[in-house]
Protein backbone atom coordinates (compact mmCIF):
# COMPACT_ATOMS: atom_id res chain seq x y z
CA UNK A 1 0.00 0.00 0.00
CA UNK A 2 1.32 3.41 -0.97
CA UNK A 3 1.56 5.94 1.85
CA UNK A 4 -0.34 8.59 -0.13
CA UNK A 5 -2.97 7.61 -2.69
CA UNK A 6 -4.78 9.66 -5.33
CA UNK A 7 -7.25 8.83 -8.06
CA UNK A 8 -5.28 9.35 -11.30
CA UNK A 9 -8.27 10.72 -13.22
CA UNK A 10 -8.51 12.31 -15.66
CA UNK A 11 -11.11 14.59 -14.16
CA UNK A 12 -12.88 16.65 -16.80
CA UNK A 13 -15.04 19.62 -15.81
CA UNK A 14 -16.60 22.58 -17.65
CA UNK A 15 -15.17 26.03 -17.13
CA UNK A 16 -16.59 27.68 -14.01
CA UNK A 17 -17.29 24.41 -12.21
CA UNK A 18 -15.85 23.42 -8.84
CA UNK A 19 -12.99 20.94 -9.04
CA UNK A 20 -12.84 18.51 -6.12
CA UNK A 21 -9.63 16.55 -5.56
CA UNK A 22 -8.91 14.02 -2.84
CA UNK A 23 -6.09 12.02 -1.32
CA UNK A 24 -5.89 9.42 1.40
CA UNK A 25 -2.82 8.60 3.43
CA UNK A 26 -1.83 5.81 5.77
CA UNK A 27 1.01 7.26 7.86
CA UNK A 28 -0.38 8.65 11.12
CA UNK A 29 2.84 10.58 11.68
CA UNK A 30 2.17 12.93 8.76
CA UNK A 31 1.64 16.46 10.08
CA UNK A 32 2.01 18.67 7.00
CA UNK A 33 -0.08 18.36 3.87
CA UNK A 34 0.74 20.06 0.59
CA UNK A 35 -0.87 20.47 -2.79
CA UNK A 36 1.27 20.96 -5.88
CA UNK A 37 0.26 21.78 -9.43
CA UNK A 38 2.27 20.37 -12.30
CA UNK A 39 1.83 21.51 -15.87
CA UNK A 40 2.93 19.23 -18.68
CA UNK A 41 6.72 19.11 -19.02
CA UNK A 42 7.20 21.37 -16.00
CA UNK A 43 8.22 20.80 -12.41
CA UNK A 44 5.62 20.84 -9.61
CA UNK A 45 4.83 24.17 -7.97
CA UNK A 46 3.45 24.56 -4.47
CA UNK A 47 -0.15 25.77 -4.30
CA UNK A 48 -0.72 25.66 -0.57
CA UNK A 49 -0.09 23.66 2.55
CA UNK A 50 -1.89 22.99 5.81
CA UNK A 51 -0.66 21.83 9.17
CA UNK A 52 -2.62 19.11 10.97
CA UNK A 53 -6.40 19.13 10.56
CA UNK A 54 -8.44 22.05 9.35
CA UNK A 55 -9.19 24.24 6.37
CA UNK A 56 -7.14 26.81 4.53
CA UNK A 57 -8.31 29.14 1.81
CA UNK A 58 -6.24 31.03 -0.75
CA UNK A 59 -8.19 32.79 -3.46
CA UNK A 60 -10.06 30.19 -5.50
CA UNK A 61 -8.33 27.31 -3.69
CA UNK A 62 -9.43 25.62 -0.45
CA UNK A 63 -7.51 22.82 1.20
CA UNK A 64 -9.01 20.57 3.86
CA UNK A 65 -7.39 17.97 6.07
CA UNK A 66 -9.24 15.45 8.23
CA UNK A 67 -6.61 13.57 10.22
CA UNK A 68 -9.20 11.33 11.88
CA UNK A 69 -10.05 9.80 8.52
CA UNK A 70 -6.64 10.45 6.92
CA UNK A 71 -8.30 12.36 4.12
CA UNK A 72 -6.97 15.40 2.23
CA UNK A 73 -9.01 17.54 -0.16
CA UNK A 74 -8.46 20.43 -2.53
CA UNK A 75 -11.29 22.45 -4.02
CA UNK A 76 -10.88 24.85 -6.93
CA UNK A 77 -13.74 27.29 -7.39
CA UNK A 78 -14.62 28.99 -10.67
CA UNK A 79 -12.25 26.71 -12.55
CA UNK A 80 -10.44 28.09 -15.59
CA UNK A 81 -8.85 26.34 -18.59
CA UNK A 82 -5.51 27.47 -17.14
CA UNK A 83 -6.21 25.19 -14.16
CA UNK A 84 -5.80 22.18 -16.46
CA UNK A 85 -2.83 20.34 -14.97
CA UNK A 86 -1.88 17.43 -12.75
CA UNK A 87 -2.47 18.04 -9.05
CA UNK A 88 -0.23 16.26 -6.59
CA UNK A 89 -0.84 15.93 -2.89
CA UNK A 90 2.15 15.42 -0.62
CA UNK A 91 2.67 14.87 3.07
CA UNK A 92 5.54 15.06 5.51
CA UNK A 93 6.20 14.21 9.12
CA UNK A 94 8.60 17.06 9.65
CA UNK A 95 8.76 20.71 8.75
CA UNK A 96 6.42 21.70 5.94
CA UNK A 97 7.96 20.88 2.60
CA UNK A 98 10.73 18.64 3.89
CA UNK A 99 10.96 14.89 3.24
CA UNK A 100 7.83 14.80 1.12
CA UNK A 101 5.86 11.71 0.19
CA UNK A 102 3.83 12.37 -2.94
CA UNK A 103 0.63 10.84 -4.22
CA UNK A 104 0.46 9.75 -7.83
CA UNK A 105 -1.34 12.87 -9.01
CA UNK A 106 -4.75 13.57 -10.52
CA UNK A 107 -4.96 14.96 -14.03
CA UNK A 108 -7.55 17.73 -14.37
CA UNK A 109 -8.95 19.08 -17.63
CA UNK A 110 -11.09 22.23 -17.56
CA UNK A 111 -12.98 22.59 -20.82
CA UNK A 112 -13.90 26.08 -22.13
CA UNK B 1 15.00 35.54 -9.06
CA UNK B 2 16.25 32.76 -11.30
CA UNK B 3 14.69 29.37 -10.74
CA UNK B 4 16.23 25.92 -10.50
CA UNK B 5 18.11 25.09 -13.68
CA UNK B 6 18.54 21.58 -15.04
CA UNK B 7 20.30 20.15 -18.06
CA UNK B 8 19.92 18.44 -20.36
CA UNK B 9 16.15 18.66 -20.77
CA UNK B 10 15.95 15.43 -22.73
CA UNK B 11 18.25 12.42 -23.03
CA UNK B 12 17.90 9.15 -24.90
CA UNK B 13 20.38 6.37 -24.18
CA UNK B 14 20.60 2.63 -24.63
CA UNK B 15 20.44 0.28 -21.66
CA UNK B 16 23.78 -0.33 -19.96
CA UNK B 17 25.03 3.11 -20.99
CA UNK B 18 25.77 5.81 -18.44
CA UNK B 19 24.19 9.25 -18.13
CA UNK B 20 24.60 12.32 -15.95
CA UNK B 21 22.22 15.11 -15.07
CA UNK B 22 23.13 18.53 -13.78
CA UNK B 23 21.25 20.86 -11.42
CA UNK B 24 21.89 24.45 -10.37
CA UNK B 25 19.67 25.40 -7.43
CA UNK B 26 18.32 28.81 -6.52
CA UNK B 27 21.08 30.97 -5.13
CA UNK B 28 21.33 30.70 -1.35
CA UNK B 29 19.32 27.50 -1.08
CA UNK B 30 21.12 25.10 1.23
CA UNK B 31 18.95 22.04 0.63
CA UNK B 32 18.88 20.24 -2.70
CA UNK B 33 16.71 17.27 -3.69
CA UNK B 34 16.72 14.82 -6.58
CA UNK B 35 13.44 13.08 -7.44
CA UNK B 36 12.50 10.40 -9.93
CA UNK B 37 9.07 10.76 -11.52
CA UNK B 38 7.94 7.79 -13.58
CA UNK B 39 5.16 8.51 -16.07
CA UNK B 40 1.79 8.62 -14.32
CA UNK B 41 3.31 8.63 -10.83
CA UNK B 42 4.25 11.22 -8.27
CA UNK B 43 7.86 12.23 -7.65
CA UNK B 44 9.90 9.86 -5.49
CA UNK B 45 12.77 11.31 -3.46
CA UNK B 46 16.11 9.79 -4.43
CA UNK B 47 18.52 11.89 -2.40
CA UNK B 48 18.54 15.04 -0.26
CA UNK B 49 21.59 17.23 0.40
CA UNK B 50 22.02 19.84 3.09
CA UNK B 51 24.85 21.99 1.75
CA UNK B 52 27.27 19.33 0.45
CA UNK B 53 26.30 16.62 2.95
CA UNK B 54 23.80 13.83 2.32
CA UNK B 55 20.75 13.96 4.58
CA UNK B 56 18.72 11.12 3.09
CA UNK B 57 19.60 8.66 0.35
CA UNK B 58 17.50 5.77 1.57
CA UNK B 59 15.65 5.39 -1.76
CA UNK B 60 18.68 5.82 -4.02
CA UNK B 61 19.61 2.58 -5.85
CA UNK B 62 23.24 2.86 -4.87
CA UNK B 63 24.40 0.01 -7.08
CA UNK B 64 23.79 2.17 -10.15
CA UNK B 65 22.92 5.70 -9.04
CA UNK B 66 25.29 8.22 -7.54
CA UNK B 67 25.00 11.90 -6.74
CA UNK B 68 27.28 14.60 -5.52
CA UNK B 69 27.03 18.24 -4.59
CA UNK B 70 30.45 19.77 -4.64
CA UNK B 71 30.93 23.07 -2.80
CA UNK B 72 27.30 22.96 -1.69
CA UNK B 73 25.92 24.50 -4.87
CA UNK B 74 25.55 22.59 -8.15
CA UNK B 75 24.76 18.89 -8.13
CA UNK B 76 25.07 15.99 -10.54
CA UNK B 77 23.12 12.74 -10.59
CA UNK B 78 24.62 9.81 -12.46
CA UNK B 79 23.23 6.48 -13.56
CA UNK B 80 25.65 3.74 -14.54
CA UNK B 81 24.62 1.38 -16.07
CA UNK B 82 21.11 2.43 -17.03
CA UNK B 83 18.19 0.00 -17.12
CA UNK B 84 14.93 0.25 -19.03
CA UNK B 85 13.05 0.95 -15.78
CA UNK B 86 15.12 4.09 -15.24
CA UNK B 87 13.09 5.83 -17.95
CA UNK B 88 11.55 8.75 -16.07
CA UNK B 89 11.75 12.47 -15.46
CA UNK B 90 14.48 13.41 -13.00
CA UNK B 91 13.52 16.50 -11.04
CA UNK B 92 15.81 18.67 -9.01
CA UNK B 93 14.43 20.92 -6.29
CA UNK B 94 15.93 23.28 -3.75
CA UNK B 95 14.87 25.00 -0.55
CA UNK B 96 16.38 27.34 2.00
CA UNK B 97 16.46 24.44 4.43
CA UNK B 98 17.78 24.08 7.95
CA UNK B 99 19.19 27.59 8.38
CA UNK B 100 15.78 29.22 8.20
CA UNK B 101 13.44 26.28 8.72
CA UNK B 102 11.84 27.10 5.36
CA UNK B 103 11.59 23.89 3.37
CA UNK B 104 9.32 25.09 0.58
CA UNK B 105 10.73 23.29 -2.41
CA UNK B 106 11.18 24.94 -5.78
CA UNK B 107 11.40 22.50 -8.65
CA UNK B 108 13.31 22.67 -11.88
CA UNK B 109 11.75 21.63 -15.22
CA UNK B 110 13.29 18.17 -15.05
CA UNK B 111 15.33 15.97 -17.37
CA UNK B 112 13.31 13.44 -19.33
CA UNK B 113 15.34 10.23 -19.69
CA UNK B 114 14.40 7.50 -22.14
CA UNK B 115 16.33 4.23 -21.94
CA UNK B 116 15.94 2.02 -25.00
mmCIF file of C-alpha atoms in Angstrom:
data_model
loop_
_atom_site.group_PDB
_atom_site.id
_atom_site.type_symbol
_atom_site.label_atom_id
_atom_site.label_comp_id
_atom_site.label_asym_id
_atom_site.label_seq_id
_atom_site.Cartn_x
_atom_site.Cartn_y
_atom_site.Cartn_z
ATOM 1 C CA UNK A 1 0.000 0.000 0.000
ATOM 2 C CA UNK A 2 1.323 3.407 -0.972
ATOM 3 C CA UNK A 3 1.557 5.940 1.854
ATOM 4 C CA UNK A 4 -0.339 8.593 -0.132
ATOM 5 C CA UNK A 5 -2.971 7.612 -2.688
ATOM 6 C CA UNK A 6 -4.784 9.661 -5.327
ATOM 7 C CA UNK A 7 -7.249 8.827 -8.059
ATOM 8 C CA UNK A 8 -5.277 9.348 -11.299
ATOM 9 C CA UNK A 9 -8.273 10.718 -13.221
ATOM 10 C CA UNK A 10 -8.513 12.311 -15.657
ATOM 11 C CA UNK A 11 -11.108 14.593 -14.163
ATOM 12 C CA UNK A 12 -12.884 16.649 -16.802
ATOM 13 C CA UNK A 13 -15.043 19.623 -15.811
ATOM 14 C CA UNK A 14 -16.599 22.577 -17.653
ATOM 15 C CA UNK A 15 -15.165 26.034 -17.129
ATOM 16 C CA UNK A 16 -16.588 27.678 -14.008
ATOM 17 C CA UNK A 17 -17.291 24.405 -12.210
ATOM 18 C CA UNK A 18 -15.849 23.417 -8.841
ATOM 19 C CA UNK A 19 -12.991 20.944 -9.038
ATOM 20 C CA UNK A 20 -12.836 18.514 -6.118
ATOM 21 C CA UNK A 21 -9.629 16.547 -5.563
ATOM 22 C CA UNK A 22 -8.907 14.019 -2.841
ATOM 23 C CA UNK A 23 -6.086 12.020 -1.319
ATOM 24 C CA UNK A 24 -5.891 9.425 1.398
ATOM 25 C CA UNK A 25 -2.822 8.604 3.428
ATOM 26 C CA UNK A 26 -1.829 5.814 5.767
ATOM 27 C CA UNK A 27 1.009 7.258 7.860
ATOM 28 C CA UNK A 28 -0.378 8.645 11.118
ATOM 29 C CA UNK A 29 2.839 10.581 11.682
ATOM 30 C CA UNK A 30 2.173 12.931 8.758
ATOM 31 C CA UNK A 31 1.639 16.463 10.079
ATOM 32 C CA UNK A 32 2.012 18.670 6.999
ATOM 33 C CA UNK A 33 -0.079 18.364 3.871
ATOM 34 C CA UNK A 34 0.739 20.064 0.593
ATOM 35 C CA UNK A 35 -0.872 20.473 -2.791
ATOM 36 C CA UNK A 36 1.271 20.963 -5.878
ATOM 37 C CA UNK A 37 0.263 21.778 -9.429
ATOM 38 C CA UNK A 38 2.275 20.366 -12.300
ATOM 39 C CA UNK A 39 1.826 21.512 -15.869
ATOM 40 C CA UNK A 40 2.929 19.229 -18.684
ATOM 41 C CA UNK A 41 6.724 19.107 -19.021
ATOM 42 C CA UNK A 42 7.200 21.367 -15.998
ATOM 43 C CA UNK A 43 8.217 20.797 -12.411
ATOM 44 C CA UNK A 44 5.623 20.839 -9.609
ATOM 45 C CA UNK A 45 4.829 24.171 -7.974
ATOM 46 C CA UNK A 46 3.453 24.562 -4.471
ATOM 47 C CA UNK A 47 -0.153 25.767 -4.302
ATOM 48 C CA UNK A 48 -0.716 25.655 -0.565
ATOM 49 C CA UNK A 49 -0.091 23.664 2.548
ATOM 50 C CA UNK A 50 -1.886 22.989 5.814
ATOM 51 C CA UNK A 51 -0.657 21.834 9.169
ATOM 52 C CA UNK A 52 -2.617 19.107 10.969
ATOM 53 C CA UNK A 53 -6.404 19.135 10.562
ATOM 54 C CA UNK A 54 -8.435 22.052 9.348
ATOM 55 C CA UNK A 55 -9.191 24.240 6.373
ATOM 56 C CA UNK A 56 -7.141 26.806 4.529
ATOM 57 C CA UNK A 57 -8.311 29.137 1.812
ATOM 58 C CA UNK A 58 -6.240 31.028 -0.750
ATOM 59 C CA UNK A 59 -8.188 32.793 -3.461
ATOM 60 C CA UNK A 60 -10.059 30.187 -5.497
ATOM 61 C CA UNK A 61 -8.335 27.313 -3.692
ATOM 62 C CA UNK A 62 -9.427 25.625 -0.453
ATOM 63 C CA UNK A 63 -7.515 22.815 1.203
ATOM 64 C CA UNK A 64 -9.014 20.574 3.859
ATOM 65 C CA UNK A 65 -7.395 17.966 6.073
ATOM 66 C CA UNK A 66 -9.237 15.453 8.228
ATOM 67 C CA UNK A 67 -6.615 13.569 10.222
ATOM 68 C CA UNK A 68 -9.202 11.334 11.884
ATOM 69 C CA UNK A 69 -10.053 9.795 8.523
ATOM 70 C CA UNK A 70 -6.637 10.449 6.919
ATOM 71 C CA UNK A 71 -8.299 12.360 4.117
ATOM 72 C CA UNK A 72 -6.970 15.403 2.229
ATOM 73 C CA UNK A 73 -9.014 17.536 -0.155
ATOM 74 C CA UNK A 74 -8.457 20.435 -2.532
ATOM 75 C CA UNK A 75 -11.291 22.453 -4.020
ATOM 76 C CA UNK A 76 -10.876 24.846 -6.928
ATOM 77 C CA UNK A 77 -13.742 27.292 -7.393
ATOM 78 C CA UNK A 78 -14.622 28.993 -10.666
ATOM 79 C CA UNK A 79 -12.252 26.712 -12.553
ATOM 80 C CA UNK A 80 -10.445 28.090 -15.594
ATOM 81 C CA UNK A 81 -8.851 26.342 -18.586
ATOM 82 C CA UNK A 82 -5.510 27.468 -17.142
ATOM 83 C CA UNK A 83 -6.208 25.194 -14.157
ATOM 84 C CA UNK A 84 -5.799 22.181 -16.455
ATOM 85 C CA UNK A 85 -2.827 20.339 -14.966
ATOM 86 C CA UNK A 86 -1.882 17.432 -12.752
ATOM 87 C CA UNK A 87 -2.469 18.035 -9.052
ATOM 88 C CA UNK A 88 -0.231 16.261 -6.587
ATOM 89 C CA UNK A 89 -0.838 15.926 -2.891
ATOM 90 C CA UNK A 90 2.146 15.423 -0.622
ATOM 91 C CA UNK A 91 2.667 14.866 3.065
ATOM 92 C CA UNK A 92 5.540 15.059 5.507
ATOM 93 C CA UNK A 93 6.196 14.209 9.121
ATOM 94 C CA UNK A 94 8.604 17.058 9.653
ATOM 95 C CA UNK A 95 8.755 20.710 8.749
ATOM 96 C CA UNK A 96 6.419 21.699 5.943
ATOM 97 C CA UNK A 97 7.958 20.880 2.604
ATOM 98 C CA UNK A 98 10.731 18.642 3.891
ATOM 99 C CA UNK A 99 10.962 14.894 3.240
ATOM 100 C CA UNK A 100 7.832 14.798 1.118
ATOM 101 C CA UNK A 101 5.856 11.709 0.187
ATOM 102 C CA UNK A 102 3.829 12.373 -2.938
ATOM 103 C CA UNK A 103 0.633 10.844 -4.219
ATOM 104 C CA UNK A 104 0.462 9.746 -7.830
ATOM 105 C CA UNK A 105 -1.338 12.870 -9.009
ATOM 106 C CA UNK A 106 -4.755 13.567 -10.517
ATOM 107 C CA UNK A 107 -4.961 14.962 -14.026
ATOM 108 C CA UNK A 108 -7.546 17.729 -14.373
ATOM 109 C CA UNK A 109 -8.950 19.080 -17.625
ATOM 110 C CA UNK A 110 -11.088 22.225 -17.560
ATOM 111 C CA UNK A 111 -12.975 22.594 -20.824
ATOM 112 C CA UNK A 112 -13.901 26.078 -22.125
ATOM 113 C CA UNK B 1 15.001 35.543 -9.061
ATOM 114 C CA UNK B 2 16.254 32.757 -11.295
ATOM 115 C CA UNK B 3 14.694 29.366 -10.745
ATOM 116 C CA UNK B 4 16.230 25.924 -10.503
ATOM 117 C CA UNK B 5 18.108 25.089 -13.676
ATOM 118 C CA UNK B 6 18.540 21.582 -15.038
ATOM 119 C CA UNK B 7 20.296 20.148 -18.056
ATOM 120 C CA UNK B 8 19.924 18.436 -20.356
ATOM 121 C CA UNK B 9 16.152 18.660 -20.765
ATOM 122 C CA UNK B 10 15.954 15.426 -22.726
ATOM 123 C CA UNK B 11 18.246 12.418 -23.033
ATOM 124 C CA UNK B 12 17.902 9.147 -24.902
ATOM 125 C CA UNK B 13 20.378 6.365 -24.181
ATOM 126 C CA UNK B 14 20.599 2.630 -24.628
ATOM 127 C CA UNK B 15 20.445 0.284 -21.664
ATOM 128 C CA UNK B 16 23.775 -0.330 -19.964
ATOM 129 C CA UNK B 17 25.030 3.115 -20.988
ATOM 130 C CA UNK B 18 25.775 5.810 -18.442
ATOM 131 C CA UNK B 19 24.186 9.248 -18.133
ATOM 132 C CA UNK B 20 24.602 12.318 -15.953
ATOM 133 C CA UNK B 21 22.222 15.112 -15.073
ATOM 134 C CA UNK B 22 23.130 18.531 -13.777
ATOM 135 C CA UNK B 23 21.250 20.858 -11.421
ATOM 136 C CA UNK B 24 21.888 24.451 -10.375
ATOM 137 C CA UNK B 25 19.671 25.399 -7.426
ATOM 138 C CA UNK B 26 18.318 28.809 -6.525
ATOM 139 C CA UNK B 27 21.084 30.974 -5.126
ATOM 140 C CA UNK B 28 21.327 30.704 -1.355
ATOM 141 C CA UNK B 29 19.316 27.504 -1.083
ATOM 142 C CA UNK B 30 21.120 25.101 1.226
ATOM 143 C CA UNK B 31 18.954 22.042 0.626
ATOM 144 C CA UNK B 32 18.883 20.235 -2.703
ATOM 145 C CA UNK B 33 16.712 17.266 -3.688
ATOM 146 C CA UNK B 34 16.716 14.822 -6.579
ATOM 147 C CA UNK B 35 13.442 13.083 -7.443
ATOM 148 C CA UNK B 36 12.501 10.400 -9.931
ATOM 149 C CA UNK B 37 9.067 10.757 -11.520
ATOM 150 C CA UNK B 38 7.936 7.792 -13.577
ATOM 151 C CA UNK B 39 5.160 8.513 -16.069
ATOM 152 C CA UNK B 40 1.792 8.615 -14.319
ATOM 153 C CA UNK B 41 3.306 8.627 -10.831
ATOM 154 C CA UNK B 42 4.250 11.219 -8.272
ATOM 155 C CA UNK B 43 7.864 12.229 -7.647
ATOM 156 C CA UNK B 44 9.903 9.864 -5.494
ATOM 157 C CA UNK B 45 12.774 11.314 -3.465
ATOM 158 C CA UNK B 46 16.111 9.789 -4.426
ATOM 159 C CA UNK B 47 18.523 11.893 -2.400
ATOM 160 C CA UNK B 48 18.542 15.040 -0.263
ATOM 161 C CA UNK B 49 21.587 17.227 0.400
ATOM 162 C CA UNK B 50 22.018 19.838 3.094
ATOM 163 C CA UNK B 51 24.854 21.994 1.747
ATOM 164 C CA UNK B 52 27.269 19.327 0.446
ATOM 165 C CA UNK B 53 26.304 16.617 2.952
ATOM 166 C CA UNK B 54 23.803 13.828 2.319
ATOM 167 C CA UNK B 55 20.749 13.961 4.583
ATOM 168 C CA UNK B 56 18.724 11.122 3.088
ATOM 169 C CA UNK B 57 19.602 8.665 0.345
ATOM 170 C CA UNK B 58 17.497 5.766 1.568
ATOM 171 C CA UNK B 59 15.654 5.392 -1.757
ATOM 172 C CA UNK B 60 18.676 5.821 -4.024
ATOM 173 C CA UNK B 61 19.614 2.580 -5.846
ATOM 174 C CA UNK B 62 23.239 2.858 -4.874
ATOM 175 C CA UNK B 63 24.401 0.008 -7.081
ATOM 176 C CA UNK B 64 23.792 2.170 -10.147
ATOM 177 C CA UNK B 65 22.919 5.697 -9.038
ATOM 178 C CA UNK B 66 25.292 8.220 -7.535
ATOM 179 C CA UNK B 67 25.002 11.900 -6.737
ATOM 180 C CA UNK B 68 27.278 14.604 -5.516
ATOM 181 C CA UNK B 69 27.033 18.240 -4.587
ATOM 182 C CA UNK B 70 30.454 19.766 -4.637
ATOM 183 C CA UNK B 71 30.930 23.065 -2.796
ATOM 184 C CA UNK B 72 27.296 22.958 -1.689
ATOM 185 C CA UNK B 73 25.916 24.502 -4.867
ATOM 186 C CA UNK B 74 25.547 22.587 -8.146
ATOM 187 C CA UNK B 75 24.764 18.889 -8.128
ATOM 188 C CA UNK B 76 25.071 15.987 -10.537
ATOM 189 C CA UNK B 77 23.123 12.745 -10.587
ATOM 190 C CA UNK B 78 24.623 9.811 -12.460
ATOM 191 C CA UNK B 79 23.230 6.482 -13.562
ATOM 192 C CA UNK B 80 25.652 3.737 -14.542
ATOM 193 C CA UNK B 81 24.620 1.377 -16.068
ATOM 194 C CA UNK B 82 21.108 2.428 -17.033
ATOM 195 C CA UNK B 83 18.191 -0.002 -17.119
ATOM 196 C CA UNK B 84 14.928 0.249 -19.029
ATOM 197 C CA UNK B 85 13.051 0.948 -15.777
ATOM 198 C CA UNK B 86 15.123 4.091 -15.245
ATOM 199 C CA UNK B 87 13.094 5.834 -17.950
ATOM 200 C CA UNK B 88 11.552 8.748 -16.070
ATOM 201 C CA UNK B 89 11.751 12.468 -15.457
ATOM 202 C CA UNK B 90 14.476 13.413 -13.002
ATOM 203 C CA UNK B 91 13.518 16.497 -11.041
ATOM 204 C CA UNK B 92 15.810 18.671 -9.012
ATOM 205 C CA UNK B 93 14.425 20.922 -6.287
ATOM 206 C CA UNK B 94 15.927 23.277 -3.751
ATOM 207 C CA UNK B 95 14.865 25.000 -0.554
ATOM 208 C CA UNK B 96 16.382 27.338 1.997
ATOM 209 C CA UNK B 97 16.457 24.441 4.432
ATOM 210 C CA UNK B 98 17.779 24.081 7.954
ATOM 211 C CA UNK B 99 19.194 27.586 8.384
ATOM 212 C CA UNK B 100 15.783 29.225 8.202
ATOM 213 C CA UNK B 101 13.439 26.279 8.720
ATOM 214 C CA UNK B 102 11.838 27.101 5.365
ATOM 215 C CA UNK B 103 11.590 23.893 3.370
ATOM 216 C CA UNK B 104 9.317 25.085 0.584
ATOM 217 C CA UNK B 105 10.729 23.286 -2.410
ATOM 218 C CA UNK B 106 11.181 24.938 -5.785
ATOM 219 C CA UNK B 107 11.400 22.501 -8.652
ATOM 220 C CA UNK B 108 13.310 22.670 -11.884
ATOM 221 C CA UNK B 109 11.753 21.627 -15.222
ATOM 222 C CA UNK B 110 13.287 18.166 -15.047
ATOM 223 C CA UNK B 111 15.327 15.974 -17.366
ATOM 224 C CA UNK B 112 13.313 13.442 -19.327
ATOM 225 C CA UNK B 113 15.336 10.233 -19.694
ATOM 226 C CA UNK B 114 14.405 7.504 -22.143
ATOM 227 C CA UNK B 115 16.328 4.229 -21.943
ATOM 228 C CA UNK B 116 15.937 2.015 -25.002
#
